């Protein structure tokens, strides 16, 4: 338990109170302006000021805030790790499935195009030569006449 004891300053013990004479009254504005120059260090960084603010918050509250921050950051790290691993697994699986599928699909399209090209050639040949058997018979007639 803390015990408080009042200690009186010896300089104030001999004084009897405020003086009633107005002659002793002086303007303190000049004294204040001179006293406004602080004797302490004027170059204080922002980090020093923030570090000094920690004394305002009680230790139990600081500990509770620190524990809360630690648990939130732990959950955040775990969530990020899980999301990264899941994204990796999904992307690799998609590549393993999609690359062969796309390869086979392109190959099938090429075969379809080749079949169309062959059909177009056959149709072109039939248009140019309306019957392979008829052409040979005409050829034989032409040769026979010679």
mmCIF file of N, CA and C in Angstrom:
data_model
loop_
_atom_site.group_PDB
_atom_site.id
_atom_site.type_symbol
_atom_site.label_atom_id
_atom_site.label_comp_id
_atom_site.label_asym_id
_atom_site.label_seq_id
_atom_site.Cartn_x
_atom_site.Cartn_y
_atom_site.Cartn_z
ATOM 1 N N UNK A 1 0.838 -1.171 0.000
ATOM 2 C CA UNK A 1 0.000 0.000 0.000
ATOM 3 C C UNK A 1 0.887 1.239 0.000
ATOM 4 N N UNK A 2 0.450 2.229 -0.699
ATOM 5 C CA UNK A 2 1.227 3.453 -0.849
ATOM 6 C C UNK A 2 0.800 4.442 0.230
ATOM 7 N N UNK A 3 1.791 5.081 0.810
ATOM 8 C CA UNK A 3 1.503 6.052 1.861
ATOM 9 C C UNK A 3 1.959 7.419 1.388
ATOM 10 N N UNK A 4 1.068 8.376 1.416
ATOM 11 C CA UNK A 4 1.378 9.727 0.964
ATOM 12 C C UNK A 4 1.725 10.605 2.156
ATOM 13 N N UNK A 5 2.741 11.418 1.968
ATOM 14 C CA UNK A 5 3.147 12.335 3.029
ATOM 15 C C UNK A 5 3.406 13.690 2.399
ATOM 16 N N UNK A 6 2.870 14.721 2.967
ATOM 17 C CA UNK A 6 3.021 16.066 2.416
ATOM 18 C C UNK A 6 4.339 16.657 2.900
ATOM 19 N N UNK A 7 5.108 17.129 1.950
ATOM 20 C CA UNK A 7 6.386 17.761 2.256
ATOM 21 C C UNK A 7 6.271 19.213 1.844
ATOM 22 N N UNK A 8 6.511 20.110 2.785
ATOM 23 C CA UNK A 8 6.391 21.533 2.485
ATOM 24 C C UNK A 8 7.759 22.080 2.079
ATOM 25 N N UNK A 9 7.721 22.982 1.114
ATOM 26 C CA UNK A 9 8.948 23.598 0.617
ATOM 27 C C UNK A 9 9.395 24.674 1.609
ATOM 28 N N UNK A 10 10.666 24.698 1.949
ATOM 29 C CA UNK A 10 11.180 25.651 2.929
ATOM 30 C C UNK A 10 11.131 27.085 2.421
ATOM 31 N N UNK A 11 11.172 27.268 1.115
ATOM 32 C CA UNK A 11 11.139 28.624 0.567
ATOM 33 C C UNK A 11 9.781 29.268 0.801
ATOM 34 N N UNK A 12 8.747 28.476 0.842
ATOM 35 C CA UNK A 12 7.404 29.033 1.028
ATOM 36 C C UNK A 12 7.003 29.128 2.501
ATOM 37 N N UNK A 13 7.741 28.568 3.400
ATOM 38 C CA UNK A 13 7.383 28.613 4.811
ATOM 39 C C UNK A 13 7.511 30.023 5.395
ATOM 40 N N UNK A 14 8.491 30.792 4.945
ATOM 41 C CA UNK A 14 8.741 32.113 5.510
ATOM 42 C C UNK A 14 7.830 33.181 4.930
ATOM 43 N N UNK A 15 7.208 32.949 3.800
ATOM 44 C CA UNK A 15 6.329 33.955 3.191
ATOM 45 C C UNK A 15 5.014 34.011 3.945
ATOM 46 N N UNK A 16 4.454 35.223 3.992
ATOM 47 C CA UNK A 16 3.232 35.423 4.751
ATOM 48 C C UNK A 16 2.015 35.589 3.859
ATOM 49 N N UNK A 17 2.177 35.495 2.563
ATOM 50 C CA UNK A 17 1.035 35.646 1.676
ATOM 51 C C UNK A 17 1.339 36.664 0.607
ATOM 52 N N UNK A 18 0.369 36.948 -0.226
ATOM 53 C CA UNK A 18 0.602 37.895 -1.316
ATOM 54 C C UNK A 18 0.759 39.314 -0.790
ATOM 55 N N UNK A 19 1.578 40.061 -1.475
ATOM 56 C CA UNK A 19 1.806 41.459 -1.090
ATOM 57 C C UNK A 19 0.657 42.306 -1.596
ATOM 58 N N UNK A 20 0.272 43.299 -0.802
ATOM 59 C CA UNK A 20 -0.834 44.169 -1.178
ATOM 60 C C UNK A 20 -0.374 45.369 -1.978
ATOM 61 N N UNK A 21 0.914 45.554 -2.112
ATOM 62 C CA UNK A 21 1.412 46.722 -2.835
ATOM 63 C C UNK A 21 1.341 46.457 -4.334
ATOM 64 N N UNK A 22 0.752 47.410 -5.042
ATOM 65 C CA UNK A 22 0.708 47.314 -6.497
ATOM 66 C C UNK A 22 2.039 47.723 -7.118
ATOM 67 N N UNK A 23 2.891 48.351 -6.359
ATOM 68 C CA UNK A 23 4.181 48.773 -6.887
ATOM 69 C C UNK A 23 5.072 47.567 -7.201
ATOM 70 N N UNK A 24 4.893 46.517 -6.468
ATOM 71 C CA UNK A 24 5.725 45.339 -6.685
ATOM 72 C C UNK A 24 5.232 44.495 -7.863
ATOM 73 N N UNK A 25 4.062 44.817 -8.335
ATOM 74 C CA UNK A 25 3.501 44.080 -9.480
ATOM 75 C C UNK A 25 4.286 44.419 -10.737
ATOM 76 N N UNK A 26 4.693 43.430 -11.471
ATOM 77 C CA UNK A 26 5.441 43.673 -12.705
ATOM 78 C C UNK A 26 4.771 42.894 -13.843
ATOM 79 N N UNK A 27 5.061 43.345 -15.038
ATOM 80 C CA UNK A 27 4.522 42.688 -16.224
ATOM 81 C C UNK A 27 5.323 41.405 -16.463
ATOM 82 N N UNK A 28 4.638 40.292 -16.510
ATOM 83 C CA UNK A 28 5.330 39.011 -16.663
ATOM 84 C C UNK A 28 5.396 38.540 -18.109
ATOM 85 N N UNK A 29 4.868 39.327 -19.046
ATOM 86 C CA UNK A 29 4.907 38.907 -20.447
ATOM 87 C C UNK A 29 6.341 38.740 -20.941
ATOM 88 N N UNK A 30 7.204 39.656 -20.562
ATOM 89 C CA UNK A 30 8.589 39.556 -21.017
ATOM 90 C C UNK A 30 9.275 38.357 -20.368
ATOM 91 N N UNK A 31 8.936 38.067 -19.132
ATOM 92 C CA UNK A 31 9.526 36.918 -18.461
ATOM 93 C C UNK A 31 9.034 35.609 -19.083
ATOM 94 N N UNK A 32 7.759 35.582 -19.473
ATOM 95 C CA UNK A 32 7.194 34.370 -20.076
ATOM 96 C C UNK A 32 7.836 34.101 -21.428
ATOM 97 N N UNK A 33 8.010 35.154 -22.216
ATOM 98 C CA UNK A 33 8.604 34.944 -23.531
ATOM 99 C C UNK A 33 10.044 34.450 -23.404
ATOM 100 N N UNK A 34 10.755 34.902 -22.388
ATOM 101 C CA UNK A 34 12.109 34.406 -22.180
ATOM 102 C C UNK A 34 12.091 32.964 -21.671
ATOM 103 N N UNK A 35 11.092 32.646 -20.889
ATOM 104 C CA UNK A 35 11.011 31.306 -20.318
ATOM 105 C C UNK A 35 10.455 30.297 -21.317
ATOM 106 N N UNK A 36 9.907 30.779 -22.437
ATOM 107 C CA UNK A 36 9.328 29.848 -23.406
ATOM 108 C C UNK A 36 10.397 29.025 -24.118
ATOM 109 N N UNK A 37 11.626 29.483 -24.080
ATOM 110 C CA UNK A 37 12.708 28.692 -24.651
ATOM 111 C C UNK A 37 12.996 27.537 -23.698
ATOM 112 N N UNK A 38 12.652 26.338 -24.152
ATOM 113 C CA UNK A 38 12.820 25.171 -23.291
ATOM 114 C C UNK A 38 14.282 24.773 -23.244
ATOM 115 N N UNK A 39 14.670 24.263 -22.109
ATOM 116 C CA UNK A 39 16.054 23.860 -21.933
ATOM 117 C C UNK A 39 16.306 22.436 -22.428
ATOM 118 N N UNK A 40 15.245 21.672 -22.708
ATOM 119 C CA UNK A 40 15.382 20.275 -23.129
ATOM 120 C C UNK A 40 15.740 20.157 -24.600
ATOM 121 N N UNK A 41 15.900 18.932 -25.062
ATOM 122 C CA UNK A 41 16.239 18.711 -26.479
ATOM 123 C C UNK A 41 15.060 19.078 -27.383
ATOM 124 N N UNK A 42 15.330 19.878 -28.378
ATOM 125 C CA UNK A 42 14.276 20.320 -29.284
ATOM 126 C C UNK A 42 14.103 19.360 -30.455
ATOM 127 N N UNK A 43 15.106 18.584 -30.765
ATOM 128 C CA UNK A 43 15.021 17.666 -31.891
ATOM 129 C C UNK A 43 14.572 16.296 -31.390
ATOM 130 N N UNK A 44 13.272 16.095 -31.425
ATOM 131 C CA UNK A 44 12.696 14.835 -30.984
ATOM 132 C C UNK A 44 12.016 14.193 -32.187
ATOM 133 N N UNK A 45 12.356 12.964 -32.464
ATOM 134 C CA UNK A 45 11.807 12.312 -33.653
ATOM 135 C C UNK A 45 10.399 11.796 -33.374
ATOM 136 N N UNK A 46 9.723 11.450 -34.436
ATOM 137 C CA UNK A 46 8.369 10.916 -34.324
ATOM 138 C C UNK A 46 8.388 9.579 -33.596
ATOM 139 N N UNK A 47 9.409 8.793 -33.830
ATOM 140 C CA UNK A 47 9.521 7.500 -33.155
ATOM 141 C C UNK A 47 9.678 7.692 -31.648
ATOM 142 N N UNK A 48 10.430 8.715 -31.232
ATOM 143 C CA UNK A 48 10.582 8.995 -29.803
ATOM 144 C C UNK A 48 9.251 9.393 -29.188
ATOM 145 N N UNK A 49 8.489 10.168 -29.913
ATOM 146 C CA UNK A 49 7.186 10.601 -29.395
ATOM 147 C C UNK A 49 6.221 9.427 -29.285
ATOM 148 N N UNK A 50 6.227 8.556 -30.286
ATOM 149 C CA UNK A 50 5.336 7.394 -30.244
ATOM 150 C C UNK A 50 5.763 6.451 -29.127
ATOM 151 N N UNK A 51 7.063 6.275 -28.938
ATOM 152 C CA UNK A 51 7.558 5.424 -27.858
ATOM 153 C C UNK A 51 7.162 5.991 -26.500
ATOM 154 N N UNK A 52 7.107 7.305 -26.380
ATOM 155 C CA UNK A 52 6.705 7.923 -25.117
ATOM 156 C C UNK A 52 5.215 7.745 -24.866
ATOM 157 N N UNK A 53 4.432 7.561 -25.910
ATOM 158 C CA UNK A 53 2.989 7.386 -25.742
ATOM 159 C C UNK A 53 2.632 6.034 -25.132
ATOM 160 N N UNK A 54 3.540 5.072 -25.177
ATOM 161 C CA UNK A 54 3.209 3.755 -24.644
ATOM 162 C C UNK A 54 2.987 3.800 -23.132
ATOM 163 N N UNK A 55 3.537 4.797 -22.465
ATOM 164 C CA UNK A 55 3.340 4.911 -21.024
ATOM 165 C C UNK A 55 1.920 5.335 -20.679
ATOM 166 N N UNK A 56 1.190 5.881 -21.639
ATOM 167 C CA UNK A 56 -0.188 6.307 -21.380
ATOM 168 C C UNK A 56 -1.100 5.094 -21.241
ATOM 169 N N UNK A 57 -0.851 4.057 -22.032
ATOM 170 C CA UNK A 57 -1.693 2.861 -22.022
ATOM 171 C C UNK A 57 -1.201 1.933 -20.916
ATOM 172 N N UNK A 58 -2.102 1.454 -20.068
ATOM 173 C CA UNK A 58 -1.688 0.562 -18.979
ATOM 174 C C UNK A 58 -1.107 -0.754 -19.520
ATOM 175 N N UNK A 59 -0.222 -1.383 -18.756
ATOM 176 C CA UNK A 59 0.430 -2.615 -19.225
ATOM 177 C C UNK A 59 -0.552 -3.746 -19.551
ATOM 178 N N UNK A 60 -1.625 -3.881 -18.781
ATOM 179 C CA UNK A 60 -2.580 -4.963 -19.065
ATOM 180 C C UNK A 60 -3.270 -4.741 -20.407
ATOM 181 N N UNK A 61 -3.606 -3.485 -20.694
ATOM 182 C CA UNK A 61 -4.244 -3.180 -21.975
ATOM 183 C C UNK A 61 -3.258 -3.387 -23.113
ATOM 184 N N UNK A 62 -2.011 -2.984 -22.900
ATOM 185 C CA UNK A 62 -0.986 -3.197 -23.933
ATOM 186 C C UNK A 62 -0.794 -4.680 -24.209
ATOM 187 N N UNK A 63 -0.762 -5.482 -23.156
ATOM 188 C CA UNK A 63 -0.588 -6.919 -23.327
ATOM 189 C C UNK A 63 -1.778 -7.515 -24.075
ATOM 190 N N UNK A 64 -2.992 -7.085 -23.723
ATOM 191 C CA UNK A 64 -4.187 -7.578 -24.399
ATOM 192 C C UNK A 64 -4.176 -7.182 -25.876
ATOM 193 N N UNK A 65 -3.788 -5.937 -26.151
ATOM 194 C CA UNK A 65 -3.705 -5.493 -27.547
ATOM 195 C C UNK A 65 -2.628 -6.268 -28.308
ATOM 196 N N UNK A 66 -1.511 -6.508 -27.660
ATOM 197 C CA UNK A 66 -0.441 -7.282 -28.296
ATOM 198 C C UNK A 66 -0.861 -8.710 -28.594
ATOM 199 N N UNK A 67 -1.562 -9.334 -27.639
ATOM 200 C CA UNK A 67 -2.045 -10.697 -27.863
ATOM 201 C C UNK A 67 -3.078 -10.743 -28.985
ATOM 202 N N UNK A 68 -3.957 -9.741 -29.018
ATOM 203 C CA UNK A 68 -4.961 -9.676 -30.084
ATOM 204 C C UNK A 68 -4.289 -9.499 -31.436
ATOM 205 N N UNK A 69 -3.316 -8.614 -31.506
ATOM 206 C CA UNK A 69 -2.585 -8.404 -32.760
ATOM 207 C C UNK A 69 -1.867 -9.681 -33.189
ATOM 208 N N UNK A 70 -1.263 -10.380 -32.227
ATOM 209 C CA UNK A 70 -0.540 -11.613 -32.558
ATOM 210 C C UNK A 70 -1.490 -12.681 -33.088
ATOM 211 N N UNK A 71 -2.659 -12.809 -32.464
ATOM 212 C CA UNK A 71 -3.598 -13.835 -32.936
ATOM 213 C C UNK A 71 -4.167 -13.472 -34.304
ATOM 214 N N UNK A 72 -4.473 -12.199 -34.522
ATOM 215 C CA UNK A 72 -5.001 -11.779 -35.828
ATOM 216 C C UNK A 72 -3.948 -11.979 -36.914
ATOM 217 N N UNK A 73 -2.709 -11.617 -36.621
ATOM 218 C CA UNK A 73 -1.660 -11.804 -37.633
ATOM 219 C C UNK A 73 -1.401 -13.285 -37.878
ATOM 220 N N UNK A 74 -1.523 -14.110 -36.852
ATOM 221 C CA UNK A 74 -1.354 -15.553 -37.032
ATOM 222 C C UNK A 74 -2.449 -16.114 -37.933
ATOM 223 N N UNK A 75 -3.698 -15.697 -37.692
ATOM 224 C CA UNK A 75 -4.800 -16.141 -38.555
ATOM 225 C C UNK A 75 -4.610 -15.628 -39.977
ATOM 226 N N UNK A 76 -4.140 -14.416 -40.110
ATOM 227 C CA UNK A 76 -3.901 -13.852 -41.445
ATOM 228 C C UNK A 76 -2.828 -14.623 -42.197
ATOM 229 N N UNK A 77 -1.743 -14.940 -41.504
ATOM 230 C CA UNK A 77 -0.666 -15.708 -42.143
ATOM 231 C C UNK A 77 -1.151 -17.098 -42.534
ATOM 232 N N UNK A 78 -1.906 -17.740 -41.639
ATOM 233 C CA UNK A 78 -2.423 -19.075 -41.946
ATOM 234 C C UNK A 78 -3.387 -19.030 -43.122
ATOM 235 N N UNK A 79 -4.244 -18.028 -43.148
ATOM 236 C CA UNK A 79 -5.189 -17.884 -44.256
ATOM 237 C C UNK A 79 -4.482 -17.628 -45.568
ATOM 238 N N UNK A 80 -3.476 -16.782 -45.549
ATOM 239 C CA UNK A 80 -2.715 -16.501 -46.769
ATOM 240 C C UNK A 80 -1.984 -17.751 -47.242
ATOM 241 N N UNK A 81 -1.392 -18.503 -46.317
ATOM 242 C CA UNK A 81 -0.683 -19.727 -46.661
ATOM 243 C C UNK A 81 -1.644 -20.734 -47.285
ATOM 244 N N UNK A 82 -2.828 -20.892 -46.690
ATOM 245 C CA UNK A 82 -3.824 -21.826 -47.217
ATOM 246 C C UNK A 82 -4.305 -21.388 -48.595
ATOM 247 N N UNK A 83 -4.543 -20.103 -48.772
ATOM 248 C CA UNK A 83 -4.993 -19.593 -50.073
ATOM 249 C C UNK A 83 -3.919 -19.795 -51.137
ATOM 250 N N UNK A 84 -2.673 -19.566 -50.787
ATOM 251 C CA UNK A 84 -1.582 -19.740 -51.752
ATOM 252 C C UNK A 84 -1.433 -21.206 -52.148
ATOM 253 N N UNK A 85 -1.489 -22.102 -51.181
ATOM 254 C CA UNK A 85 -1.372 -23.531 -51.484
ATOM 255 C C UNK A 85 -2.557 -24.005 -52.325
ATOM 256 N N UNK A 86 -3.752 -23.525 -52.008
ATOM 257 C CA UNK A 86 -4.940 -23.909 -52.781
ATOM 258 C C UNK A 86 -4.849 -23.393 -54.208
ATOM 259 N N UNK A 87 -4.428 -22.161 -54.368
ATOM 260 C CA UNK A 87 -4.290 -21.592 -55.713
ATOM 261 C C UNK A 87 -3.256 -22.371 -56.516
ATOM 262 N N UNK A 88 -2.171 -22.768 -55.884
ATOM 263 C CA UNK A 88 -1.147 -23.556 -56.572
ATOM 264 C C UNK A 88 -1.715 -24.908 -57.007
ATOM 265 N N UNK A 89 -2.415 -25.585 -56.100
ATOM 266 C CA UNK A 89 -2.966 -26.903 -56.426
ATOM 267 C C UNK A 89 -3.998 -26.807 -57.547
ATOM 268 N N UNK A 90 -4.843 -25.799 -57.495
ATOM 269 C CA UNK A 90 -5.870 -25.632 -58.530
ATOM 270 C C UNK A 90 -5.236 -25.315 -59.873
ATOM 271 N N UNK A 91 -4.254 -24.434 -59.891
ATOM 272 C CA UNK A 91 -3.639 -24.061 -61.170
ATOM 273 C C UNK A 91 -2.864 -25.224 -61.778
ATOM 274 N N UNK A 92 -2.154 -25.998 -60.968
ATOM 275 C CA UNK A 92 -1.412 -27.145 -61.496
ATOM 276 C C UNK A 92 -2.380 -28.208 -62.008
ATOM 277 N N UNK A 93 -3.457 -28.454 -61.271
ATOM 278 C CA UNK A 93 -4.457 -29.424 -61.728
ATOM 279 C C UNK A 93 -5.092 -28.977 -63.031
ATOM 280 N N UNK A 94 -5.394 -27.705 -63.130
ATOM 281 C CA UNK A 94 -5.987 -27.185 -64.366
ATOM 282 C C UNK A 94 -5.021 -27.338 -65.534
ATOM 283 N N UNK A 95 -3.751 -27.105 -65.302
ATOM 284 C CA UNK A 95 -2.766 -27.282 -66.372
ATOM 285 C C UNK A 95 -2.651 -28.746 -66.785
ATOM 286 N N UNK A 96 -2.636 -29.654 -65.813
ATOM 287 C CA UNK A 96 -2.539 -31.078 -66.142
ATOM 288 C C UNK A 96 -3.740 -31.555 -66.946
ATOM 289 N N UNK A 97 -4.890 -30.988 -66.710
ATOM 290 C CA UNK A 97 -6.096 -31.396 -67.432
ATOM 291 C C UNK A 97 -6.240 -30.637 -68.740
ATOM 292 N N UNK A 98 -5.995 -29.343 -68.725
ATOM 293 C CA UNK A 98 -6.308 -28.524 -69.899
ATOM 294 C C UNK A 98 -5.287 -28.651 -71.019
ATOM 295 N N UNK A 99 -4.017 -28.818 -70.719
ATOM 296 C CA UNK A 99 -3.007 -28.876 -71.785
ATOM 297 C C UNK A 99 -3.233 -30.086 -72.696
ATOM 298 N N UNK A 100 -3.396 -31.304 -72.171
ATOM 299 C CA UNK A 100 -3.680 -32.424 -73.081
ATOM 300 C C UNK A 100 -5.025 -32.268 -73.805
ATOM 301 N N UNK A 101 -6.014 -31.723 -73.106
ATOM 302 C CA UNK A 101 -7.323 -31.526 -73.729
ATOM 303 C C UNK A 101 -7.220 -30.560 -74.904
ATOM 304 N N UNK A 102 -6.522 -29.473 -74.724
ATOM 305 C CA UNK A 102 -6.366 -28.490 -75.803
ATOM 306 C C UNK A 102 -5.566 -29.100 -76.946
ATOM 307 N N UNK A 103 -4.557 -29.884 -76.633
ATOM 308 C CA UNK A 103 -3.757 -30.531 -77.674
ATOM 309 C C UNK A 103 -4.631 -31.468 -78.511
ATOM 310 N N UNK A 104 -5.433 -32.291 -77.846
ATOM 311 C CA UNK A 104 -6.311 -33.211 -78.574
ATOM 312 C C UNK A 104 -7.383 -32.462 -79.353
ATOM 313 N N UNK A 105 -7.886 -31.388 -78.804
ATOM 314 C CA UNK A 105 -8.905 -30.606 -79.495
ATOM 315 C C UNK A 105 -8.329 -29.985 -80.770
ATOM 316 N N UNK A 106 -7.129 -29.455 -80.700
ATOM 317 C CA UNK A 106 -6.495 -28.866 -81.888
ATOM 318 C C UNK A 106 -6.224 -29.951 -82.925
ATOM 319 N N UNK A 107 -5.778 -31.110 -82.479
ATOM 320 C CA UNK A 107 -5.532 -32.220 -83.399
ATOM 321 C C UNK A 107 -6.827 -32.659 -84.081
ATOM 322 N N UNK A 108 -7.911 -32.738 -83.323
ATOM 323 C CA UNK A 108 -9.212 -33.102 -83.894
ATOM 324 C C UNK A 108 -9.674 -32.059 -84.909
ATOM 325 N N UNK A 109 -9.453 -30.799 -84.616
ATOM 326 C CA UNK A 109 -9.831 -29.740 -85.560
ATOM 327 C C UNK A 109 -9.014 -29.861 -86.845
ATOM 328 N N UNK A 110 -7.745 -30.190 -86.735
ATOM 329 C CA UNK A 110 -6.906 -30.360 -87.926
ATOM 330 C C UNK A 110 -7.390 -31.539 -88.769
ATOM 331 N N UNK A 111 -7.767 -32.636 -88.111
ATOM 332 C CA UNK A 111 -8.292 -33.783 -88.851
ATOM 333 C C UNK A 111 -9.596 -33.421 -89.557
ATOM 334 N N UNK A 112 -10.450 -32.674 -88.881
ATOM 335 C CA UNK A 112 -11.701 -32.228 -89.501
ATOM 336 C C UNK A 112 -11.437 -31.351 -90.711
ATOM 337 N N UNK A 113 -10.470 -30.459 -90.605
ATOM 338 C CA UNK A 113 -10.121 -29.595 -91.732
ATOM 339 C C UNK A 113 -9.558 -30.411 -92.894
ATOM 340 N N UNK A 114 -8.750 -31.423 -92.592
ATOM 341 C CA UNK A 114 -8.209 -32.279 -93.649
ATOM 342 C C UNK A 114 -9.329 -33.047 -94.354
ATOM 343 N N UNK A 115 -10.294 -33.545 -93.584
ATOM 344 C CA UNK A 115 -11.426 -34.256 -94.187
ATOM 345 C C UNK A 115 -12.224 -33.329 -95.096
ATOM 346 N N UNK A 116 -12.455 -32.103 -94.646
ATOM 347 C CA UNK A 116 -13.172 -31.129 -95.484
ATOM 348 C C UNK A 116 -12.388 -30.845 -96.764
ATOM 349 N N UNK A 117 -11.084 -30.724 -96.641
ATOM 350 C CA UNK A 117 -10.245 -30.446 -97.811
ATOM 351 C C UNK A 117 -10.305 -31.602 -98.809
ATOM 352 N N UNK A 118 -10.281 -32.841 -98.312
ATOM 353 C CA UNK A 118 -10.360 -34.015 -99.193
ATOM 354 C C UNK A 118 -11.714 -34.059 -99.897
ATOM 355 N N UNK A 119 -12.800 -33.779 -99.163
ATOM 356 C CA UNK A 119 -14.138 -33.762 -99.770
ATOM 357 C C UNK A 119 -14.236 -32.671 -100.823
ATOM 358 N N UNK A 120 -13.653 -31.510 -100.538
ATOM 359 C CA UNK A 120 -13.688 -30.412 -101.511
ATOM 360 C C UNK A 120 -12.918 -30.795 -102.780
ATOM 361 N N UNK A 121 -11.803 -31.493 -102.651
ATOM 362 C CA UNK A 121 -11.037 -31.928 -103.820
ATOM 363 C C UNK A 121 -11.848 -32.921 -104.655
ATOM 364 N N UNK A 122 -12.483 -33.872 -103.959
ATOM 365 C CA UNK A 122 -13.293 -34.858 -104.673
ATOM 366 C C UNK A 122 -14.437 -34.187 -105.418
ATOM 367 N N UNK A 123 -15.083 -33.213 -104.752
ATOM 368 C CA UNK A 123 -16.181 -32.497 -105.410
ATOM 369 C C UNK A 123 -15.648 -31.680 -106.582
ATOM 370 N N UNK A 124 -14.493 -31.098 -106.460
ATOM 371 C CA UNK A 124 -13.887 -30.337 -107.551
ATOM 372 C C UNK A 124 -13.519 -31.233 -108.719
ATOM 373 N N UNK A 125 -13.007 -32.412 -108.425
ATOM 374 C CA UNK A 125 -12.658 -33.362 -109.478
ATOM 375 C C UNK A 125 -13.909 -33.850 -110.207
ATOM 376 N N UNK A 126 -14.991 -34.079 -109.478
ATOM 377 C CA UNK A 126 -16.235 -34.524 -110.108
ATOM 378 C C UNK A 126 -16.818 -33.437 -110.992
ATOM 379 N N UNK A 127 -16.673 -32.187 -110.554
ATOM 380 C CA UNK A 127 -17.192 -31.086 -111.368
ATOM 381 C C UNK A 127 -16.362 -30.955 -112.638
ATOM 382 N N UNK A 128 -15.056 -31.035 -112.510
ATOM 383 C CA UNK A 128 -14.193 -30.902 -113.681
ATOM 384 C C UNK A 128 -14.306 -32.122 -114.607
ATOM 385 N N UNK A 129 -14.360 -33.304 -114.054
ATOM 386 C CA UNK A 129 -14.511 -34.540 -114.843
ATOM 387 C C UNK A 129 -15.776 -35.238 -114.369
ATOM 388 N N UNK A 130 -16.900 -35.103 -115.088
ATOM 389 C CA UNK A 130 -18.184 -35.570 -114.606
ATOM 390 C C UNK A 130 -18.287 -37.083 -114.459
ATOM 391 N N UNK A 131 -17.433 -37.851 -114.788
ATOM 392 C CA UNK A 131 -17.530 -39.296 -114.567
ATOM 393 C C UNK A 131 -16.240 -39.929 -115.001
ATOM 394 N N UNK A 132 -15.647 -40.660 -114.147
ATOM 395 C CA UNK A 132 -14.363 -41.258 -114.483
ATOM 396 C C UNK A 132 -14.542 -42.350 -115.541
ATOM 397 N N UNK A 133 -15.633 -43.145 -115.477
ATOM 398 C CA UNK A 133 -15.890 -44.198 -116.467
ATOM 399 C C UNK A 133 -16.218 -43.617 -117.826
ATOM 400 N N UNK A 134 -16.956 -42.552 -117.930
ATOM 401 C CA UNK A 134 -17.317 -41.908 -119.188
ATOM 402 C C UNK A 134 -16.108 -41.320 -119.868
ATOM 403 N N UNK A 135 -15.190 -40.839 -119.145
ATOM 404 C CA UNK A 135 -13.990 -40.222 -119.714
ATOM 405 C C UNK A 135 -13.109 -41.292 -120.343
ATOM 406 N N UNK A 136 -13.044 -42.451 -119.743
ATOM 407 C CA UNK A 136 -12.210 -43.523 -120.297
ATOM 408 C C UNK A 136 -12.824 -44.054 -121.593
ATOM 409 N N UNK A 137 -14.147 -44.111 -121.654
ATOM 410 C CA UNK A 137 -14.820 -44.593 -122.880
ATOM 411 C C UNK A 137 -14.591 -43.617 -124.016
ATOM 412 N N UNK A 138 -14.686 -42.347 -123.723
ATOM 413 C CA UNK A 138 -14.436 -41.336 -124.767
ATOM 414 C C UNK A 138 -12.988 -41.401 -125.215
ATOM 415 N N UNK A 139 -12.115 -41.668 -124.277
ATOM 416 C CA UNK A 139 -10.702 -41.779 -124.603
ATOM 417 C C UNK A 139 -10.476 -42.960 -125.568
ATOM 418 N N UNK A 140 -11.173 -44.049 -125.286
ATOM 419 C CA UNK A 140 -11.044 -45.225 -126.152
ATOM 420 C C UNK A 140 -11.582 -44.952 -127.552
ATOM 421 N N UNK A 141 -12.679 -44.188 -127.675
ATOM 422 C CA UNK A 141 -13.261 -43.851 -128.971
ATOM 423 C C UNK A 141 -12.321 -42.960 -129.747
ATOM 424 N N UNK A 142 -11.700 -42.034 -129.069
ATOM 425 C CA UNK A 142 -10.781 -41.119 -129.742
ATOM 426 C C UNK A 142 -9.587 -41.919 -130.256
ATOM 427 N N UNK A 143 -9.103 -42.847 -129.513
ATOM 428 C CA UNK A 143 -7.946 -43.632 -129.922
ATOM 429 C C UNK A 143 -8.330 -44.587 -131.085
ATOM 430 N N UNK A 144 -9.522 -45.089 -131.003
ATOM 431 C CA UNK A 144 -9.957 -46.020 -132.055
ATOM 432 C C UNK A 144 -10.108 -45.303 -133.391
ATOM 433 N N UNK A 145 -10.546 -44.075 -133.324
ATOM 434 C CA UNK A 145 -10.698 -43.321 -134.559
ATOM 435 C C UNK A 145 -9.345 -42.960 -135.145
ATOM 436 N N UNK A 146 -8.365 -42.969 -134.411
ATOM 437 C CA UNK A 146 -7.044 -42.631 -134.940
ATOM 438 C C UNK A 146 -6.496 -43.801 -135.625
#
